[in-house]
Short mmCIF file of C-alpha atoms in Angstrom, two decimals:
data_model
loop_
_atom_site.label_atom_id
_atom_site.label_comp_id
_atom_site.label_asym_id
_atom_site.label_seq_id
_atom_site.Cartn_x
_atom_site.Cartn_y
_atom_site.Cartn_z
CA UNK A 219 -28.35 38.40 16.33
CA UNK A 220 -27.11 41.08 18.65
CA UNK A 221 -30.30 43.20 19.48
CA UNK A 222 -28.75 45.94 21.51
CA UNK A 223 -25.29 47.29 22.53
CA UNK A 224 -26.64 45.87 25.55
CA UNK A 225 -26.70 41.58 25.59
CA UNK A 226 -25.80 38.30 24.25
CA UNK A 227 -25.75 36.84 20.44
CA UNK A 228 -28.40 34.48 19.86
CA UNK A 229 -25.97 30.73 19.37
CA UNK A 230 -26.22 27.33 20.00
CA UNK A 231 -23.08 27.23 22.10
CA UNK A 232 -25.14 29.52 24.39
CA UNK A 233 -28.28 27.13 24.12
CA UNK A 234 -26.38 24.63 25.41
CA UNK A 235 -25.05 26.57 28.23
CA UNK A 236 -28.23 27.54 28.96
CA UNK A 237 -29.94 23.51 28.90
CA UNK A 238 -26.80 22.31 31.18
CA UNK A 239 -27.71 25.04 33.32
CA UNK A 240 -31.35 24.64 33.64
CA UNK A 241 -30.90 20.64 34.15
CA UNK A 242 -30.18 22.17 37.49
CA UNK A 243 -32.74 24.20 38.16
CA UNK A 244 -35.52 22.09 37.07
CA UNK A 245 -35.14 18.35 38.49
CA UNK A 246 -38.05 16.17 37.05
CA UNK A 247 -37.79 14.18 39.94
CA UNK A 248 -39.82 16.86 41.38
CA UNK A 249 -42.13 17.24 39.18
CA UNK A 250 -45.43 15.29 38.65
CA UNK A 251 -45.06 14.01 34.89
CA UNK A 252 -47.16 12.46 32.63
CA UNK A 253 -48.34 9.23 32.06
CA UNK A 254 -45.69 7.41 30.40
CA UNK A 255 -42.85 10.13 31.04
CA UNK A 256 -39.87 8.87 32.87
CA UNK A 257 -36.98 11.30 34.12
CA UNK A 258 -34.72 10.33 30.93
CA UNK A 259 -37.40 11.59 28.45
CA UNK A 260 -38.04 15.05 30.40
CA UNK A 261 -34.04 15.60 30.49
CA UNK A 262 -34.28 14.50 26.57
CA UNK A 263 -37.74 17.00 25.52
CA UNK A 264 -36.59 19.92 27.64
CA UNK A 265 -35.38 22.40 25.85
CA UNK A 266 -34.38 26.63 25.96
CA UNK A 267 -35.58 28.51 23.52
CA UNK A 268 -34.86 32.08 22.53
CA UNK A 269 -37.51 35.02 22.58
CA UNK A 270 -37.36 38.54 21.31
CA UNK A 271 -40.79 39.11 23.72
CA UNK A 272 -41.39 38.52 27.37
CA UNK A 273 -39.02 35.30 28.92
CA UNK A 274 -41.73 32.48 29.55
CA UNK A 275 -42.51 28.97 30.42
CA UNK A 276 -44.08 26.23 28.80
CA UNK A 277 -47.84 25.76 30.49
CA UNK A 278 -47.50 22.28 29.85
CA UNK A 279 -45.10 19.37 30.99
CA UNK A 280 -45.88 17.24 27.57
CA UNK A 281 -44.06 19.99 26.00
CA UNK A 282 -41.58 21.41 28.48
CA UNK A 283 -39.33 24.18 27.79
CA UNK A 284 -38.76 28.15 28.43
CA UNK A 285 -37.79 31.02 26.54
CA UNK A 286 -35.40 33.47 27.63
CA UNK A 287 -34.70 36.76 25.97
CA UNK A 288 -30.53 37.66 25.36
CA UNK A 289 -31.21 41.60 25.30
CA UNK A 290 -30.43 43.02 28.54
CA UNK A 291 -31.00 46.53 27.56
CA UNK A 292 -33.01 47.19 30.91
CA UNK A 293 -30.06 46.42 33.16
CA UNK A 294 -27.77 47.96 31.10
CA UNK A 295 -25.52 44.74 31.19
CA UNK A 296 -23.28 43.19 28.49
CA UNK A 297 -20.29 40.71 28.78
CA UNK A 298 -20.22 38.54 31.92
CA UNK A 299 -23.03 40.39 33.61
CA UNK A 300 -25.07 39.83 30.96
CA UNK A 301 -24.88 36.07 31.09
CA UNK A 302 -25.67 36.57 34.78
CA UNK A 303 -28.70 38.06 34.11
CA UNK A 304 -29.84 35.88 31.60
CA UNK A 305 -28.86 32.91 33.65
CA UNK A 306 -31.48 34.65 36.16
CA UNK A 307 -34.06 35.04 34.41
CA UNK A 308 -33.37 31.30 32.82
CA UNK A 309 -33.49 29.93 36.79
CA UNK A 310 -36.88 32.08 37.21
CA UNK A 311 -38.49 30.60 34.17
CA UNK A 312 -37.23 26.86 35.51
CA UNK A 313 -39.40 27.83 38.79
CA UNK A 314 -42.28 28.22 37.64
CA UNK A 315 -42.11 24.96 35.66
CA UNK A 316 -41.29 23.57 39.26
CA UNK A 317 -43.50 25.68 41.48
CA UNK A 318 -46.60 27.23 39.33
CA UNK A 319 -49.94 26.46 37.84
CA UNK A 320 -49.79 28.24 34.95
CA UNK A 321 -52.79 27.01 33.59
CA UNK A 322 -54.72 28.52 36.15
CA UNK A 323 -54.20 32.19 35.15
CA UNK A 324 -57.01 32.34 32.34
CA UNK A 325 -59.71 31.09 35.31
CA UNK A 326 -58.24 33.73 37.32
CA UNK A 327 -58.92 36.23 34.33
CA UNK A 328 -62.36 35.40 33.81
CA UNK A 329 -63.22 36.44 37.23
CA UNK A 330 -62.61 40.05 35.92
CA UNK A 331 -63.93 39.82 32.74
CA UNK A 332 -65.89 43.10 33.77
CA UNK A 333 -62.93 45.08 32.26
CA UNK A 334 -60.12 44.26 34.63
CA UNK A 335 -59.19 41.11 33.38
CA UNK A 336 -56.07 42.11 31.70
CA UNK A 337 -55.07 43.72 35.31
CA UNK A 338 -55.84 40.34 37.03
CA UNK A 339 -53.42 38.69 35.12
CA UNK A 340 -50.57 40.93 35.91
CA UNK A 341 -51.08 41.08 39.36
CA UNK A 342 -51.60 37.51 39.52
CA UNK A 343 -48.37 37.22 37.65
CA UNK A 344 -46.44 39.86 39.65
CA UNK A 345 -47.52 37.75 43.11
CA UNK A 346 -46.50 34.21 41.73
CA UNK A 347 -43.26 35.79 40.99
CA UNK A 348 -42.57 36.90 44.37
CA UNK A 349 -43.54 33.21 45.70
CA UNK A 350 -40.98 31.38 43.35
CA UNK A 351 -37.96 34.22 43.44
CA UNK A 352 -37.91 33.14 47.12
CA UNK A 353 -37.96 29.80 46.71
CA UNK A 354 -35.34 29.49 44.10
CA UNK A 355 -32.75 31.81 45.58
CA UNK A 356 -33.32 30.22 48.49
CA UNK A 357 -32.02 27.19 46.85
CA UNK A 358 -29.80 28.24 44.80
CA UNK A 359 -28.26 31.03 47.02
CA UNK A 360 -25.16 32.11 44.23
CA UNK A 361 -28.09 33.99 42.46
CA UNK A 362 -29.62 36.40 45.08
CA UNK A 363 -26.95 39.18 44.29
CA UNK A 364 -27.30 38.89 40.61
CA UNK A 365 -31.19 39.04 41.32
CA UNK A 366 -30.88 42.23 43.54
CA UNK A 367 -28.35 43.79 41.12
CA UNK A 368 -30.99 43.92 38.43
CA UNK A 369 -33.69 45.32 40.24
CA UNK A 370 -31.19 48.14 41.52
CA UNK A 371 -30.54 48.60 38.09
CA UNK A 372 -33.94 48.86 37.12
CA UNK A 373 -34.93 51.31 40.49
CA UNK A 374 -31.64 53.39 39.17
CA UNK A 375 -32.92 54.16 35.93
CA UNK A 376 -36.51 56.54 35.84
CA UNK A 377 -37.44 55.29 32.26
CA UNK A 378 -38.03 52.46 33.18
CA UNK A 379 -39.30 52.95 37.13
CA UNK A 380 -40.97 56.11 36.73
CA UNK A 381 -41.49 58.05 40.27
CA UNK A 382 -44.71 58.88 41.39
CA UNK A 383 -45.06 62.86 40.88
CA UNK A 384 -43.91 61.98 37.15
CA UNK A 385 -47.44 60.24 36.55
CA UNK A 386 -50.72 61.90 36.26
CA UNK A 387 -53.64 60.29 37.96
CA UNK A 388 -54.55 57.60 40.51
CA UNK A 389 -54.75 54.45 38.30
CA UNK A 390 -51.34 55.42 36.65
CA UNK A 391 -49.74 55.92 40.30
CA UNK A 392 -51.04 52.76 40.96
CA UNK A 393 -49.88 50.69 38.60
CA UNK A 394 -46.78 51.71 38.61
CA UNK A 395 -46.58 51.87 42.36
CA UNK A 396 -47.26 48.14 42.79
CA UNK A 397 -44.83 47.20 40.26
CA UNK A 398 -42.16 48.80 42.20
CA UNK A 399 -42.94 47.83 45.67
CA UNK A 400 -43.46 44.03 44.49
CA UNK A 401 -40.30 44.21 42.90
CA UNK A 402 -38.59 46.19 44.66
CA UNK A 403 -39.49 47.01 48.27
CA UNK A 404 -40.11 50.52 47.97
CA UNK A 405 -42.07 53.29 45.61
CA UNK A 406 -40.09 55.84 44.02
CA UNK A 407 -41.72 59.33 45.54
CA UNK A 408 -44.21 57.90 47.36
CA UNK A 409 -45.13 60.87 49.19
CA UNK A 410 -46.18 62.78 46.14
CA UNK A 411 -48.74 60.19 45.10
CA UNK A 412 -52.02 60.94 45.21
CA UNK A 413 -53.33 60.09 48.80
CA UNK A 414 -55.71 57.02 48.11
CA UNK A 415 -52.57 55.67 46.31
CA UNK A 416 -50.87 55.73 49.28
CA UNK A 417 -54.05 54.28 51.03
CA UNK A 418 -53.87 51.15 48.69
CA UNK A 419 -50.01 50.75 48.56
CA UNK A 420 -50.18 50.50 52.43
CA UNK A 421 -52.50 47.95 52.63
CA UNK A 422 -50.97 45.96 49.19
CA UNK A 423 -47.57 45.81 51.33
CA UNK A 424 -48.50 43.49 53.73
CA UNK A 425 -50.32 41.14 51.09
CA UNK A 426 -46.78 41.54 48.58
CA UNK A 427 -44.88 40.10 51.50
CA UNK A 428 -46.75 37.29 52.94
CA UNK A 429 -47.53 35.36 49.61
CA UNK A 430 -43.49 34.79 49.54
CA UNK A 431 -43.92 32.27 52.70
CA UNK A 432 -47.54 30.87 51.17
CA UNK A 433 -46.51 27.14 50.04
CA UNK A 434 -50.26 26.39 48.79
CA UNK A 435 -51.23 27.66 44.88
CA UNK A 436 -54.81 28.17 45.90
CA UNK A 437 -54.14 30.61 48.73
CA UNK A 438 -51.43 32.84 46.16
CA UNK A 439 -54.80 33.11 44.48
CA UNK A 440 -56.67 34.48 46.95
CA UNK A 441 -53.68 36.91 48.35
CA UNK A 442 -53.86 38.11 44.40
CA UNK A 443 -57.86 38.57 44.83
CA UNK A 444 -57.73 40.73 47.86
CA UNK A 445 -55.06 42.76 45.60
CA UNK A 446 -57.17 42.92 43.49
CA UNK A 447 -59.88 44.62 45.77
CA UNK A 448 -57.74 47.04 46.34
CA UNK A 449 -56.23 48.42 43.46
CA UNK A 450 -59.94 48.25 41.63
CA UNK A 451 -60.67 51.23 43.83
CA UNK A 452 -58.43 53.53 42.05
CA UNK A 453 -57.52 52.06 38.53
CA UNK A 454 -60.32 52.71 35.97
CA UNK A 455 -62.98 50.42 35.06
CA UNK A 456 -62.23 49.22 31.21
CA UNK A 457 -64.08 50.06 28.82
CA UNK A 458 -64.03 53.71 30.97
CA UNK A 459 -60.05 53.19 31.31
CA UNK A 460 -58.08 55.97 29.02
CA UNK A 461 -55.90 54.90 26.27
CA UNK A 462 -53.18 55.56 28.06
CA UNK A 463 -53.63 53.22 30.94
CA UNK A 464 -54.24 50.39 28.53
CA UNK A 465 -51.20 51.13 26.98
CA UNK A 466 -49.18 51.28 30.42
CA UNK A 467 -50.69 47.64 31.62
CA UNK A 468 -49.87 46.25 28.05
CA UNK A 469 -46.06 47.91 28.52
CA UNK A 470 -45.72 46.28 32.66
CA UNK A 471 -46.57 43.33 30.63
CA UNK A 472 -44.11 43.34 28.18
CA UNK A 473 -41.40 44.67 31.28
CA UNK A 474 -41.88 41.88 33.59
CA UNK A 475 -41.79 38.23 33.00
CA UNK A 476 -45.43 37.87 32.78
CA UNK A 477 -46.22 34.48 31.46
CA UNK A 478 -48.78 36.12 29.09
CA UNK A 479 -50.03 34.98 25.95
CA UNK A 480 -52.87 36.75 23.93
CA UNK A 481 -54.84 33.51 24.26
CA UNK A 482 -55.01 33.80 27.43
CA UNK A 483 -57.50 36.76 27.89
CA UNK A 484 -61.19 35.84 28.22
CA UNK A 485 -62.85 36.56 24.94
CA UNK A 486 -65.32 38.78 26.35
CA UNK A 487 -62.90 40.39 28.46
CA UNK A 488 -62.95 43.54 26.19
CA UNK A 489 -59.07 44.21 25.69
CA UNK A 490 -56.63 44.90 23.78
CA UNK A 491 -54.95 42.26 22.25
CA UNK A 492 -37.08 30.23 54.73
CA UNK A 493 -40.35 29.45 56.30
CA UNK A 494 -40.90 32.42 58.28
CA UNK A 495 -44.23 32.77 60.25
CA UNK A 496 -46.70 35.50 59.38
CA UNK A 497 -48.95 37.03 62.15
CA UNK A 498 -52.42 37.99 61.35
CA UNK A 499 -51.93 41.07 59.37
CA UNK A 500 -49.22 39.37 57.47
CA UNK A 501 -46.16 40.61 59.21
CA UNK A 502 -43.02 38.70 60.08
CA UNK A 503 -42.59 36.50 63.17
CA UNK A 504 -38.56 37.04 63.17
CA UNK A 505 -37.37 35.26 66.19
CA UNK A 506 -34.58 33.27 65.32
CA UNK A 507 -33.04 35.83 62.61
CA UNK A 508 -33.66 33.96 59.56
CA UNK A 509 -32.98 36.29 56.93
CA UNK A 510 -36.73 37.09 55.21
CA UNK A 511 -37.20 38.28 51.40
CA UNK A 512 -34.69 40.23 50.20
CA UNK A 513 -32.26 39.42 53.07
CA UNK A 514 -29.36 37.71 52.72
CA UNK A 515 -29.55 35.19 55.97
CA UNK A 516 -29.02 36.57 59.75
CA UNK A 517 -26.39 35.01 61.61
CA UNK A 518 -28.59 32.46 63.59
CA UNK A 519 -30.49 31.84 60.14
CA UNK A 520 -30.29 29.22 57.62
CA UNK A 521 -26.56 28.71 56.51
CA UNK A 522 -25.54 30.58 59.51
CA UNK A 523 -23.91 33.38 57.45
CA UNK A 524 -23.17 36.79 58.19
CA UNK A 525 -25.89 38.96 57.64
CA UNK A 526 -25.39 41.68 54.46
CA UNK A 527 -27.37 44.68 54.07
CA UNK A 528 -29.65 45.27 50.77
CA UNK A 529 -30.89 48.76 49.74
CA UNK A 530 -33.94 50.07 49.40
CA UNK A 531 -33.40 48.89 45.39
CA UNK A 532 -32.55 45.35 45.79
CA UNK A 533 -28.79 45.80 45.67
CA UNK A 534 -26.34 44.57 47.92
CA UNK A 535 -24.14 46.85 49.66
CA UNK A 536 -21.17 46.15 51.84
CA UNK A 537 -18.82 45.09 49.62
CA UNK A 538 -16.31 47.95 49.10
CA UNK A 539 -16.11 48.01 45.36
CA UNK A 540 -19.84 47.12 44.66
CA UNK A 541 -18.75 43.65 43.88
CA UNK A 542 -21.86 40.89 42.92
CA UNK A 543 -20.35 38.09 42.77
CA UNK A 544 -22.67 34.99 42.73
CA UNK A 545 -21.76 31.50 43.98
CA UNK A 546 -23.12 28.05 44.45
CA UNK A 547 -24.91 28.15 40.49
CA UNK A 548 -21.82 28.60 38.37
CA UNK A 549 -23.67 31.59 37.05
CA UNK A 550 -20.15 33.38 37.20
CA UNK A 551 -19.54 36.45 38.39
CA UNK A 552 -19.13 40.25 37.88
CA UNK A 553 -18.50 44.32 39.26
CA UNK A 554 -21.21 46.11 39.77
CA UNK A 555 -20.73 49.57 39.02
CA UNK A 556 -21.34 50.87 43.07
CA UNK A 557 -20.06 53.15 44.72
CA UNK A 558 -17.13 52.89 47.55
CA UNK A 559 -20.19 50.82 50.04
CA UNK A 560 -21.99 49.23 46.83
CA UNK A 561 -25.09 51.03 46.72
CA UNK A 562 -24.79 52.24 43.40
CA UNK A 563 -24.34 55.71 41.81
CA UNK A 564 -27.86 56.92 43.64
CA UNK A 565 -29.96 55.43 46.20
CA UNK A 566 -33.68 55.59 45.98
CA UNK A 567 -35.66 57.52 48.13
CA UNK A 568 -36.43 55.69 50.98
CA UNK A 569 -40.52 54.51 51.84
CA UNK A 570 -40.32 54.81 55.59
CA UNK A 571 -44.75 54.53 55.00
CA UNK A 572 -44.26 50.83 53.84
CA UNK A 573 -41.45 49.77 55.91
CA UNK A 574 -42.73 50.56 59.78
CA UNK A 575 -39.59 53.42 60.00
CA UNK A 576 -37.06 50.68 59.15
CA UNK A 577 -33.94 52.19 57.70
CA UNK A 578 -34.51 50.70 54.54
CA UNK A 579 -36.67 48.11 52.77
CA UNK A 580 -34.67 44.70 52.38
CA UNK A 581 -37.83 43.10 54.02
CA UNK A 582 -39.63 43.74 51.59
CA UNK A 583 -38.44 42.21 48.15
CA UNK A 584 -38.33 41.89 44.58
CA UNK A 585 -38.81 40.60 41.01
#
């Protein structure tokens, strides 16, 4: 079933697209199985489902499998680029089967079950996703432009990445604020936020790039803690925090691939149900021009390709008719509707703040 104009029908010729596709992006040879699994029985119980909610994976490896949604309404895709973005999402989902703990969010939660569990859990989820979009791109390179295509997309469109002077108080800023310069490097109007959101966003930028190159699940944690410290100080304290805010932390969920599951949520939490070095403030060590997050790699970096430019949205620019084509995933490929040097029909504001006056904000990266 067809849910938008905007998509893919629901069919098992897809499914099966989809499983042939995700037997490479999830090896179980990498993967610590159970007692009594073997690689033949993962490749045999593995399975893609389809989701009308939020795409997610399986917390368990006795039952492995993900869910991936075929409505891409929020990228505005159909046709080809709509199987590249649902290819995406499918190779995101396989990463966290590879790369996560996702059993560890509800202990995570708990820690907050003073009313901010429900925010722990996002930002916890918004920081893991950073980690394991860099590592798969990284190894499966074909999908970085269809990657920074959709969060151009996203950035393009002000429903669905509202800018800052659009939202009315600190907490709201906030929110929305990190979501953006997670995903995509930069925070739409950033100067009209209110100035202790620009305090926090400053110091969250630093802490958003240096859990990409953080290997070790227990120190993501504690990169999502010190988050956490921050935004605390300007979103309000549940049960204090306005109906509205509750309902803007349930939507981010619902917007980003979250992982979530009502069960998940303390029950006394009160809601609703590349290797690059990093100095001491979390900067990057670029000495050899290995591309970081968000870059396509420099010319003495890994690969030794040409380096490409990516706006302040994720998108790729260069290519004279806004072309994304991927390679090296068989995810296909397909035009992006760019202008003459790719960068799409408008180009967001640029966050010279959270970039150290770089001309735009490809160091800083995405979904």
């Amino acid at each position: 079933m067809t849910k938008s104009e905007y998509g893919l029908d629901e069919s098992d010729a897809l499914r099966v697209l989809l499983e042939d596709m995700a037997a490479n992006y999830v090896d179980p040879s990498d993967l610590d199985l159970p007692a009594g699994w073997d690689e033949e029985r993962f490749k045999e119980e593995f399975e893609v489902r389809f989701t009308d909610d939020t795409p997610h994976a399986s917390g368990s490896l006795d039952d492995p499998w993900v869910a991936v949604s075929t409505d891409t309404e929020s990228y505005r895709a159909s046709g080809a680029q709509a199987l590249r973005c649902i290819v995406d999402t499918l190779s995101h989902e396989c990463e966290h089967i590879r790369k996560s703990d996702l059993g560890g969010k509800r202990e995570f939660m708990e820690e907050y079950d003073d009313g901010y569990a429900r925010l722990a859990g996002m930002v916890l989820n918004v920081l893991e996703d950073q980690y394991i979009d860099r590592t798969r791109t990284l190894r499966f390179r074909g999908l970085k432009k269809t990657h920074a295509w959709k969060i151009r997309r996203m950035m393009e469109s002000d429903e669905f990445r509202q800018p800052m002077g659009d939202l009315d108080g600190p907490g709201r800023q906030a929110m929305e604020g990190f979501i953006q310069l997670a995903h995509a490097g930069t925070v739409k109007g950033f100067e009209d936020a209110d100035p202790e959101v620009q305090e926090a966003l400053t110091a969250v930028r630093p802490l958003v790039y240096r859990v990409r190159f953080t290997d070790d699940q227990d120190a993501r944690v504690d990169i999502s803690r010190e988050v956490m410290d921050i935004l605390v100080d300007v979103v309000p304290k549940r049960p204090d925090m306005p109906e509205w805010l509750q309902d803007l932390i349930r939507e981010l969920m619902d917007e980003l691939e979250t992982h979530m599951d009502e069960s998940e949520v303390p029950p006394d939490a009160d809601f609703d149900p590349d290797d690059a070095e990093v100095d001491e403030d979390g900067e990057p060590v670029d000495e050899d021009g290995e591309g970081g997050a968000g870059e396509e790699d420099g010319e003495d970096g890994e690969g030794g390709e040409e380096m490409e430019e990516v706006d302040a949205a994720g998108g790729e620019s260069g290519d004279e008719d806004g072309d994304g084509d991927g390679d090296g995933d068989g995810s296909g490929a397909g035009d992006a509707d760019g202008d003459e040097d790719g960068s799409g029909p408008t180009r967001n504001r640029r966050l010279v703040e959270l970039t150290e006056g770089r001309e735009d904000a490809s160091h800083v990266r995405i979904e």
